PDB file of C-alpha atoms in Angstrom:
ATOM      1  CA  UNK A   1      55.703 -21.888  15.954  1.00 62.00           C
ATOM      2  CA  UNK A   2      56.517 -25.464  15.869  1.00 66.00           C
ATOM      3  CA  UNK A   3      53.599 -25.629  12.725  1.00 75.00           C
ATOM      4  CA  UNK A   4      55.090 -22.853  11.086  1.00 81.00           C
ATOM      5  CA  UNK A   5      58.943 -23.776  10.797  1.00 79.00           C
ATOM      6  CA  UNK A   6      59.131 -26.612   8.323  1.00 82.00           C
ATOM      7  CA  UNK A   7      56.715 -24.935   5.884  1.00 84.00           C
ATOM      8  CA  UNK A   8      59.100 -21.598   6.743  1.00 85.00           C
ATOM      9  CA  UNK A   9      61.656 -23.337   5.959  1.00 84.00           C
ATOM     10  CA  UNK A  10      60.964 -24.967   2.769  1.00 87.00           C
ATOM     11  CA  UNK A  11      59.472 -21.869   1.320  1.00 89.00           C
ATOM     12  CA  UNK A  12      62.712 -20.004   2.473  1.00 88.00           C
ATOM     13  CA  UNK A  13      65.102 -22.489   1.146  1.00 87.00           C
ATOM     14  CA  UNK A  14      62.978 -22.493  -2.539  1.00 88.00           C
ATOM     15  CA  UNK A  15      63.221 -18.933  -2.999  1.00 90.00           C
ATOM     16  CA  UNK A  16      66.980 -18.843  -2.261  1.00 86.00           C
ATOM     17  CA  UNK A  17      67.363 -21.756  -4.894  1.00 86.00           C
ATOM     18  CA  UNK A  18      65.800 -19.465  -7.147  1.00 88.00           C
ATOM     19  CA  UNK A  19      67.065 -16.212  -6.534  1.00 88.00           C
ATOM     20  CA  UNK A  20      70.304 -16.131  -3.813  1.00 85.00           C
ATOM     21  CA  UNK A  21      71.594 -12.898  -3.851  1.00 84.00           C
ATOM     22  CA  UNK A  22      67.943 -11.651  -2.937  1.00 88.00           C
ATOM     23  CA  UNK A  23      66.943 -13.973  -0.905  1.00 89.00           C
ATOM     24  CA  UNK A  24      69.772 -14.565   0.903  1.00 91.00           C
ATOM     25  CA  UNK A  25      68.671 -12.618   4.630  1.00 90.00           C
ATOM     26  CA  UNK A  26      65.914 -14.313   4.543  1.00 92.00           C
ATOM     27  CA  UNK A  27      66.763 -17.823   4.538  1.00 92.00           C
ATOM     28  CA  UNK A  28      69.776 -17.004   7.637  1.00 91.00           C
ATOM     29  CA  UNK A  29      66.931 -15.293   9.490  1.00 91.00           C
ATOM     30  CA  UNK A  30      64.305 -18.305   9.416  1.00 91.00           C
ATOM     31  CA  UNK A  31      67.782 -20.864  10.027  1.00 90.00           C
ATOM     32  CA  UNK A  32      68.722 -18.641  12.937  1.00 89.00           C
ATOM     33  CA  UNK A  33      64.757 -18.563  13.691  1.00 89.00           C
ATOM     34  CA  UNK A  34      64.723 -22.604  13.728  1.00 90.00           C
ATOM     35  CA  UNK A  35      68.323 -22.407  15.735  1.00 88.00           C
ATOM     36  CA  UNK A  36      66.762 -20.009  18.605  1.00 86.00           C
ATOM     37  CA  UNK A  37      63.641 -22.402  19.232  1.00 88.00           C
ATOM     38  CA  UNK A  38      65.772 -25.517  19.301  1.00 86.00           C
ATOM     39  CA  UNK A  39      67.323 -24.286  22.349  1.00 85.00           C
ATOM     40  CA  UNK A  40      63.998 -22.664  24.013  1.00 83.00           C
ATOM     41  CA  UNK A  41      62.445 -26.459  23.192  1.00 85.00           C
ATOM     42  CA  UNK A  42      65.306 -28.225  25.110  1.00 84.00           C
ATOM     43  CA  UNK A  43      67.540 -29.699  21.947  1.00 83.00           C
ATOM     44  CA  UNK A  44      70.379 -28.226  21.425  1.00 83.00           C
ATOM     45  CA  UNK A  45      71.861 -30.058  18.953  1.00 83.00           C
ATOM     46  CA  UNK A  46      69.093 -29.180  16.357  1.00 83.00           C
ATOM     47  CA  UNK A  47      70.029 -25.802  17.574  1.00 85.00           C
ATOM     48  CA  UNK A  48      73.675 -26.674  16.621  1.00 84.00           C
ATOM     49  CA  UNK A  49      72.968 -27.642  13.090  1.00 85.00           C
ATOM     50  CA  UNK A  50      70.072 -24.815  11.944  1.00 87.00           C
ATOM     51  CA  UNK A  51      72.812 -21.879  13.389  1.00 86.00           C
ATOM     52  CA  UNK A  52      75.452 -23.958  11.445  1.00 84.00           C
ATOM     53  CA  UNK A  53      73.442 -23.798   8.523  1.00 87.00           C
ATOM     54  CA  UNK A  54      72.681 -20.234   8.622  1.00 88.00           C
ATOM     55  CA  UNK A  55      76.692 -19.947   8.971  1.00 84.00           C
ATOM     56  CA  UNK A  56      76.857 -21.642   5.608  1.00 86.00           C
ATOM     57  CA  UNK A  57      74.193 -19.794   3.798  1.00 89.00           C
ATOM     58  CA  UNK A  58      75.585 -16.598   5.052  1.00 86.00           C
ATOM     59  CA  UNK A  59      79.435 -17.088   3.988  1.00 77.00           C
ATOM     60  CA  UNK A  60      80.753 -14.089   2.207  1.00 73.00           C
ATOM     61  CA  UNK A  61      78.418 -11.585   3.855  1.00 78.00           C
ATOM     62  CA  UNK A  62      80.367 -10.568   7.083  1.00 75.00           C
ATOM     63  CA  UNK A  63      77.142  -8.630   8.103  1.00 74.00           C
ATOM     64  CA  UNK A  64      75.027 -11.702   7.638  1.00 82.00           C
ATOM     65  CA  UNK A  65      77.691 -14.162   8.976  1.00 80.00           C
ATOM     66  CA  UNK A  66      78.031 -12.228  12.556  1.00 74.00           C
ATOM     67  CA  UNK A  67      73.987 -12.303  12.595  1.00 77.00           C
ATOM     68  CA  UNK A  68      74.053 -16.334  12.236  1.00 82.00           C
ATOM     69  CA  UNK A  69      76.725 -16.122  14.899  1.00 79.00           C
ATOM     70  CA  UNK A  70      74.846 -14.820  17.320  1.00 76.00           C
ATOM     71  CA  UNK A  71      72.404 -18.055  17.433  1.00 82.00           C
ATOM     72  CA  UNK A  72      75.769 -19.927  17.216  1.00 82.00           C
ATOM     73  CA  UNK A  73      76.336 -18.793  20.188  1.00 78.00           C
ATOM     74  CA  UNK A  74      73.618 -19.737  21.932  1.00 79.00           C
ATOM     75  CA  UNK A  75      73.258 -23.382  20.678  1.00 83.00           C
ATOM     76  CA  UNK A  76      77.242 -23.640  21.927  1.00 79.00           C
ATOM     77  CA  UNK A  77      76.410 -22.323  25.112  1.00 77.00           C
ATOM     78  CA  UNK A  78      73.572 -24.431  25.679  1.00 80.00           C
ATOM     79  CA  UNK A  79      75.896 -27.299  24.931  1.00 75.00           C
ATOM     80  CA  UNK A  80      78.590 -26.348  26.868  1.00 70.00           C
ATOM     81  CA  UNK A  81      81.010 -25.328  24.382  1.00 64.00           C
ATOM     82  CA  UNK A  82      83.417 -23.133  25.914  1.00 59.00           C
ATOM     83  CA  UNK A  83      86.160 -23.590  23.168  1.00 54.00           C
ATOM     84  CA  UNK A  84      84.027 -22.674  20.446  1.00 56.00           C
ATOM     85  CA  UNK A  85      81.901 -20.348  22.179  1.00 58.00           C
ATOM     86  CA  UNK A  86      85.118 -18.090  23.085  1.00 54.00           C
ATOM     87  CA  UNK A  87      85.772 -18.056  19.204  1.00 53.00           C
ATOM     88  CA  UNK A  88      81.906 -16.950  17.971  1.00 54.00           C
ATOM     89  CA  UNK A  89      82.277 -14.259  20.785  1.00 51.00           C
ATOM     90  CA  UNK A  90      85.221 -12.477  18.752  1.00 49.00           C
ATOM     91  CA  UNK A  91      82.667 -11.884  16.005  1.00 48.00           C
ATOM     92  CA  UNK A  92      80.076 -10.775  17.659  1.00 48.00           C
ATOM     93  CA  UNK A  93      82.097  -8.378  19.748  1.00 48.00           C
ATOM     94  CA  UNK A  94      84.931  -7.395  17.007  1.00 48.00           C
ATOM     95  CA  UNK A  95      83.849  -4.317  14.500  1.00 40.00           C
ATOM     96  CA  UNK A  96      82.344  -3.586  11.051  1.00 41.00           C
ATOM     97  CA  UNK A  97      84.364  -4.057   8.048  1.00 44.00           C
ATOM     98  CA  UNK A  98      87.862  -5.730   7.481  1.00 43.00           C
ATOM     99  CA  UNK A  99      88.020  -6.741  10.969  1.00 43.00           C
ATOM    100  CA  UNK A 100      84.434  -8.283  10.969  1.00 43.00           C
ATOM    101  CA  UNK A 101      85.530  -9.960   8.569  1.00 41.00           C
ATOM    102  CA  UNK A 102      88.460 -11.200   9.635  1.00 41.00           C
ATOM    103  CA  UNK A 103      87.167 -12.319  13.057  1.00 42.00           C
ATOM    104  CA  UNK A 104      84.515 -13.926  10.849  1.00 44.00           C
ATOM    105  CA  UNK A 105      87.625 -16.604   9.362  1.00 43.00           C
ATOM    106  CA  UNK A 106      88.297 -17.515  13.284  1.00 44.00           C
ATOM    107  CA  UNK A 107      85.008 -18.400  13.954  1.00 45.00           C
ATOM    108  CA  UNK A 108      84.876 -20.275  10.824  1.00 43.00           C
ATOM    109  CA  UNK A 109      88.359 -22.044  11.510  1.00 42.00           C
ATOM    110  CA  UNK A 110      87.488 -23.014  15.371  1.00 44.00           C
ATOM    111  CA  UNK A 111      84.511 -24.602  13.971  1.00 44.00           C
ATOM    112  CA  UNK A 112      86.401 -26.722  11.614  1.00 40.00           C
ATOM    113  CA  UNK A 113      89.027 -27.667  14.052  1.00 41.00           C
ATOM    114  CA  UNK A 114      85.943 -28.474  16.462  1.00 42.00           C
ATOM    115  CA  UNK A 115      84.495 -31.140  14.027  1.00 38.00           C
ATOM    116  CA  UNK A 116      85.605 -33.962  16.258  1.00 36.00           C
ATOM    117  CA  UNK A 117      83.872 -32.670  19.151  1.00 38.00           C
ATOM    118  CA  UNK A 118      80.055 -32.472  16.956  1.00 41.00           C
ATOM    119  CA  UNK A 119      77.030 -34.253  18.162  1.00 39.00           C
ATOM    120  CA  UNK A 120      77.158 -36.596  15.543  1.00 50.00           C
ATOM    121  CA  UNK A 121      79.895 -38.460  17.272  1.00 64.00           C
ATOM    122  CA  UNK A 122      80.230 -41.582  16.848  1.00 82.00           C
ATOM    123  CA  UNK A 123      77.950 -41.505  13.263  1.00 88.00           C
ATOM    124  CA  UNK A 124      79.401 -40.641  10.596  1.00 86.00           C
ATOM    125  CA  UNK A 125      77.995 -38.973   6.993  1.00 88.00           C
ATOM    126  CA  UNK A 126      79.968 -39.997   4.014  1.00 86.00           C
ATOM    127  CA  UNK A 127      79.743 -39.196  -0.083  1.00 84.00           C
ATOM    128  CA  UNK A 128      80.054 -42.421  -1.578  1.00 82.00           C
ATOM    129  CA  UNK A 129      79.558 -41.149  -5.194  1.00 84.00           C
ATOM    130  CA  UNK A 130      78.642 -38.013  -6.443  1.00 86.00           C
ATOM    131  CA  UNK A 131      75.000 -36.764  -4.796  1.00 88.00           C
ATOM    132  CA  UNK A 132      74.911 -40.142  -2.705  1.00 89.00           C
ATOM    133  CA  UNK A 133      75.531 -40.134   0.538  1.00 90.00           C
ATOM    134  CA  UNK A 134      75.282 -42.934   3.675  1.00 90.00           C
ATOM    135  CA  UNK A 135      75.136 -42.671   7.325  1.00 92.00           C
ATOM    136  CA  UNK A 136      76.998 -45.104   9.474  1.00 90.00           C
ATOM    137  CA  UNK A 137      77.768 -46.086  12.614  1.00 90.00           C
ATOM    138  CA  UNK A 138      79.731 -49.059  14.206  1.00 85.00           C
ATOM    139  CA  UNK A 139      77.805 -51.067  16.243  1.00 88.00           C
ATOM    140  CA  UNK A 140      79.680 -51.949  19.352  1.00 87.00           C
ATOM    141  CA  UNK A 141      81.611 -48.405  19.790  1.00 86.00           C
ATOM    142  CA  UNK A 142      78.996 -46.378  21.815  1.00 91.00           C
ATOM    143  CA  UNK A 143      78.830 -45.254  25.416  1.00 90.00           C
ATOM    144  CA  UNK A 144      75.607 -46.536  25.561  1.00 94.00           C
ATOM    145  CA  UNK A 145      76.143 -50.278  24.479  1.00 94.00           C
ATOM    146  CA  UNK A 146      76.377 -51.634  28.045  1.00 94.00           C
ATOM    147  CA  UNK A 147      72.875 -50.160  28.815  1.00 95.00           C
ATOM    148  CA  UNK A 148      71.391 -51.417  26.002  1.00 95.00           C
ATOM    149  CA  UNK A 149      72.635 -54.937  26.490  1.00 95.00           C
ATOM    150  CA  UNK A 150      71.272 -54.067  30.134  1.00 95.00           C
ATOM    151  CA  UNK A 151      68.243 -53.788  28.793  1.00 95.00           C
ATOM    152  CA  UNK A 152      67.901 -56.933  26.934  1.00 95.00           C
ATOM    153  CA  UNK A 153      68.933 -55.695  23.207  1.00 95.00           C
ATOM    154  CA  UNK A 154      71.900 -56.400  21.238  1.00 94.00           C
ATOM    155  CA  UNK A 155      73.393 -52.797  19.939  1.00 94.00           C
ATOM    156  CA  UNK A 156      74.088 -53.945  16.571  1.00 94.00           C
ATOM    157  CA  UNK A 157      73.455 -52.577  13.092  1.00 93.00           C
ATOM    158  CA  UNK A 158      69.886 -53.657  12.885  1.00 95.00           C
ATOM    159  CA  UNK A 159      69.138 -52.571  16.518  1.00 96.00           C
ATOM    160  CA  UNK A 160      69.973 -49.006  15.867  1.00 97.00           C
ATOM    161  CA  UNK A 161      67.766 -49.457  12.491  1.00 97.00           C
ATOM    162  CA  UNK A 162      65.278 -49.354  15.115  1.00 97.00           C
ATOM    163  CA  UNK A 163      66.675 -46.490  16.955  1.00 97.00           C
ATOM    164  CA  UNK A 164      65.904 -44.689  13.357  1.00 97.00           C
ATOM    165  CA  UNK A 165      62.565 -45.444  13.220  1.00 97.00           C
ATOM    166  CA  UNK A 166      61.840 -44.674  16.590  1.00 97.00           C
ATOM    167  CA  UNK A 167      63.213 -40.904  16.543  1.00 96.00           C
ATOM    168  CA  UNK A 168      61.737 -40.431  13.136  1.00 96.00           C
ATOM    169  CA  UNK A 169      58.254 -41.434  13.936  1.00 95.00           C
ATOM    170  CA  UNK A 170      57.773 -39.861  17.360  1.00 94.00           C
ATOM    171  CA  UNK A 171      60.308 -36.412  16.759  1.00 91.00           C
ATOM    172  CA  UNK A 172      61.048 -35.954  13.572  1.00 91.00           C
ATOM    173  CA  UNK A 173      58.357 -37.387  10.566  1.00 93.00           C
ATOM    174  CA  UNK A 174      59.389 -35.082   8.333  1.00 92.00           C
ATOM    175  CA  UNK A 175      62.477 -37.151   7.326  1.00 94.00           C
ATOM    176  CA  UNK A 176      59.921 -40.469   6.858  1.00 94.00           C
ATOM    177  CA  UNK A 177      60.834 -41.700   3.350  1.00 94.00           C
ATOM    178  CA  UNK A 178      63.596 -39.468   2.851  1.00 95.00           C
ATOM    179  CA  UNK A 179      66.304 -41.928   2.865  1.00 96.00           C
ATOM    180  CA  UNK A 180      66.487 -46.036   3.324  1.00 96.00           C
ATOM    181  CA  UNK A 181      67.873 -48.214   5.602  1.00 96.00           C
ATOM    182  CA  UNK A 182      70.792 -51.155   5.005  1.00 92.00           C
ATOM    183  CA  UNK A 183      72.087 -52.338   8.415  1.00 91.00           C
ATOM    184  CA  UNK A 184      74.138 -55.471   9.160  1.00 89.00           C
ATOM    185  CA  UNK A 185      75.162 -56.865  12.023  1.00 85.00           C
ATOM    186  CA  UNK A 186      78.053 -54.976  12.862  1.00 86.00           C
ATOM    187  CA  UNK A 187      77.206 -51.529  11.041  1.00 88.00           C
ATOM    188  CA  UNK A 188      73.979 -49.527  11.067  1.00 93.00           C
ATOM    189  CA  UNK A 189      73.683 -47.708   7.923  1.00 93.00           C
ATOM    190  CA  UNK A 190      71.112 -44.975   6.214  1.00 95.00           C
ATOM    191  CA  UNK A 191      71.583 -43.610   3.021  1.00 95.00           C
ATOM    192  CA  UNK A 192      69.993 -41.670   0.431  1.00 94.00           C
ATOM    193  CA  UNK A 193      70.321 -38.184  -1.848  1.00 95.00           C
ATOM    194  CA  UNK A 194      69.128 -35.897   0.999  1.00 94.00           C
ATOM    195  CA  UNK A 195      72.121 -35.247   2.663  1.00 92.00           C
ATOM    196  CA  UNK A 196      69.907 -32.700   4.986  1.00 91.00           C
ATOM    197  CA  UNK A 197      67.803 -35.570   5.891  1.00 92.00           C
ATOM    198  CA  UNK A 198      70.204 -38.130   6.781  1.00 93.00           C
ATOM    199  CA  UNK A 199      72.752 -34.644   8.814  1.00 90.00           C
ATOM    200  CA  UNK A 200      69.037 -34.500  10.721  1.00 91.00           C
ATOM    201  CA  UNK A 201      68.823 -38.122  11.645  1.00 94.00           C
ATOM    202  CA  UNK A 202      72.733 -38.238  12.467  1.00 91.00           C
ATOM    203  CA  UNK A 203      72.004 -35.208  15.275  1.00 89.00           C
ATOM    204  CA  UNK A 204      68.963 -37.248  16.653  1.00 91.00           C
ATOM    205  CA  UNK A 205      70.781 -40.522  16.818  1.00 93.00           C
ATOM    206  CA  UNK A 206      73.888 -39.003  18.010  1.00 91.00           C
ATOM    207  CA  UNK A 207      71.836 -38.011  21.296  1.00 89.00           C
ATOM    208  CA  UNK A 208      70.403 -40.985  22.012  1.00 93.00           C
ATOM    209  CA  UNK A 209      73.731 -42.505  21.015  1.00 93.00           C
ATOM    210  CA  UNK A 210      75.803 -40.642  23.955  1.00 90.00           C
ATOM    211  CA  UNK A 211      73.016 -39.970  26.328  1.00 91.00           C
ATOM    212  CA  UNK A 212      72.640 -43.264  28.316  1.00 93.00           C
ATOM    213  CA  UNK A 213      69.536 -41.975  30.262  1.00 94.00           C
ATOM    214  CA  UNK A 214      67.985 -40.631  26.771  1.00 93.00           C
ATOM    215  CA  UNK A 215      68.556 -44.080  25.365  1.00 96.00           C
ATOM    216  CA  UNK A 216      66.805 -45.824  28.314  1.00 96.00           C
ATOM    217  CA  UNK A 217      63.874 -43.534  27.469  1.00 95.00           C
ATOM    218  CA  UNK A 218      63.562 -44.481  23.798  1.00 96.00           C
ATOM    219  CA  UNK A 219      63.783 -47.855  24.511  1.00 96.00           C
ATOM    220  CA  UNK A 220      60.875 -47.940  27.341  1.00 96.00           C
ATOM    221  CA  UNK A 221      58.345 -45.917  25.694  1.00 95.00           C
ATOM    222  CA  UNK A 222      59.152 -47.700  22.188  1.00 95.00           C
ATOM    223  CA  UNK A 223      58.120 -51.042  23.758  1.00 95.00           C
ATOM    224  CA  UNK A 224      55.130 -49.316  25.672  1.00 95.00           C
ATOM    225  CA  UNK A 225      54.209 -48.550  22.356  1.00 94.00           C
ATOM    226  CA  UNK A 226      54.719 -51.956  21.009  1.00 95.00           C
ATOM    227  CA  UNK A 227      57.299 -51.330  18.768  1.00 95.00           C
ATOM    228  CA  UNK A 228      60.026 -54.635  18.561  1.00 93.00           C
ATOM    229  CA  UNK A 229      63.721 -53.941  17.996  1.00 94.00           C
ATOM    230  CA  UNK A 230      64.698 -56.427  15.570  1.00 88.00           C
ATOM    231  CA  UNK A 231      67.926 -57.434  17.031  1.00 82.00           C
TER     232      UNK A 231
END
């Protein structure tokens, strides 16, 4: 399955480029695919973003919409998101038509007023002209600082450069060349066109970036690798 997702993917998202009303099902039922084997693999804020994607894609269509929100629901629950969860249950469970609908808009609202509590905490994806977009993150302002300094780093801008490359070479080398890197000292920072690409490596380093034991991990079998943090 794993082999078969990013082609799925791709092929899904070209044919709704080029015909949307048609194609429409079929991209939410390969995001909602992608969403549902996240959270079987163990990572369930990949989960998080594909069902939030298939959200998006299926706007408008209430049928569609309460579809995406059922693997919504499980990427919340595997998270532990009892607020939000509580809201994607009212479309799952409320009926056909106006009040679908309706319940639809809830889930929709929750999710906006839930933004603070997203995995990409404490990144942050901004538009800094039209179709350009750049990743940051403060260094110095994650729960994981202490450990790092623990284990002989510096957390600054150029030492979560290296947190990028890690997580895209070893889980994600899909997004290799799909956006550049231009940290400093006191900012880490990724930017590019492909906003997809850089929401992608924002969920990865968001992990690692509030996970202290995930971070230790990353660090140990990047230098068992040989791989030097240039901090």
């Amino acid at each position: 399955m794993l082999r078969v997702l990013p082609g799925l993917l791709t092929a899904a998202r070209h044919a709704h480029h080029t015909a949307p009303a048609l194609t429409c099902p079929l991209l939410v039922r390969v995001q909602r695919l992608t969403a549902q084997t996240m959270v079987k693999l163990g990572d369930p804020h990949l989960a998080w973003l594909a069902a939030d994607r298939a959200m998006t894609t299926a706007s408008g269509d209430a049928r569609l919409t309460a579809r995406a929100a059922v693997a919504l629901t499980q990427a919340l629950r595997a998270l532990d998101r009892g607020r939000l969860l509580t809201a994607v249950h009212l479309t799952i469970a409320g009926p056909c038509g106006a009040g679908r609908r309706s319940s639809v808009a809830v889930v929709l609202v929750a999710l906006h007023q839930g933004c603070q509590d997203r995995p990409v905490t404490p990144l942050r994806l901004i538009e800094t002209t039209p179709g350009k977009y750049s990743l940051l993150l403060d260094a110095g302002t994650t729960a994981v600082d202490g450990l790092v300094e623990e284990l002989g780093h510096e957390p600054n801008g150029y030492f979560w450069e290296g947190v990028a490359q890690v997580l895209v070479s070893t889980e994600a080398p899909a997004l290799e060349g799909r956006f550049s890197y231009d940290p400093e000292g006191g900012m880490f920072c990724a930017y590019g066109v492909d906003r997809s690409a850089l929401e992608e490596l924002a969920v990865r380093m968001a992990a690692v970036a509030t996970d202290g034991e995930r971070m230790r991990r990353l660090i140990a079998e990047a230098e068992a690798n040989g791989f030097e943090f240039d901090d």
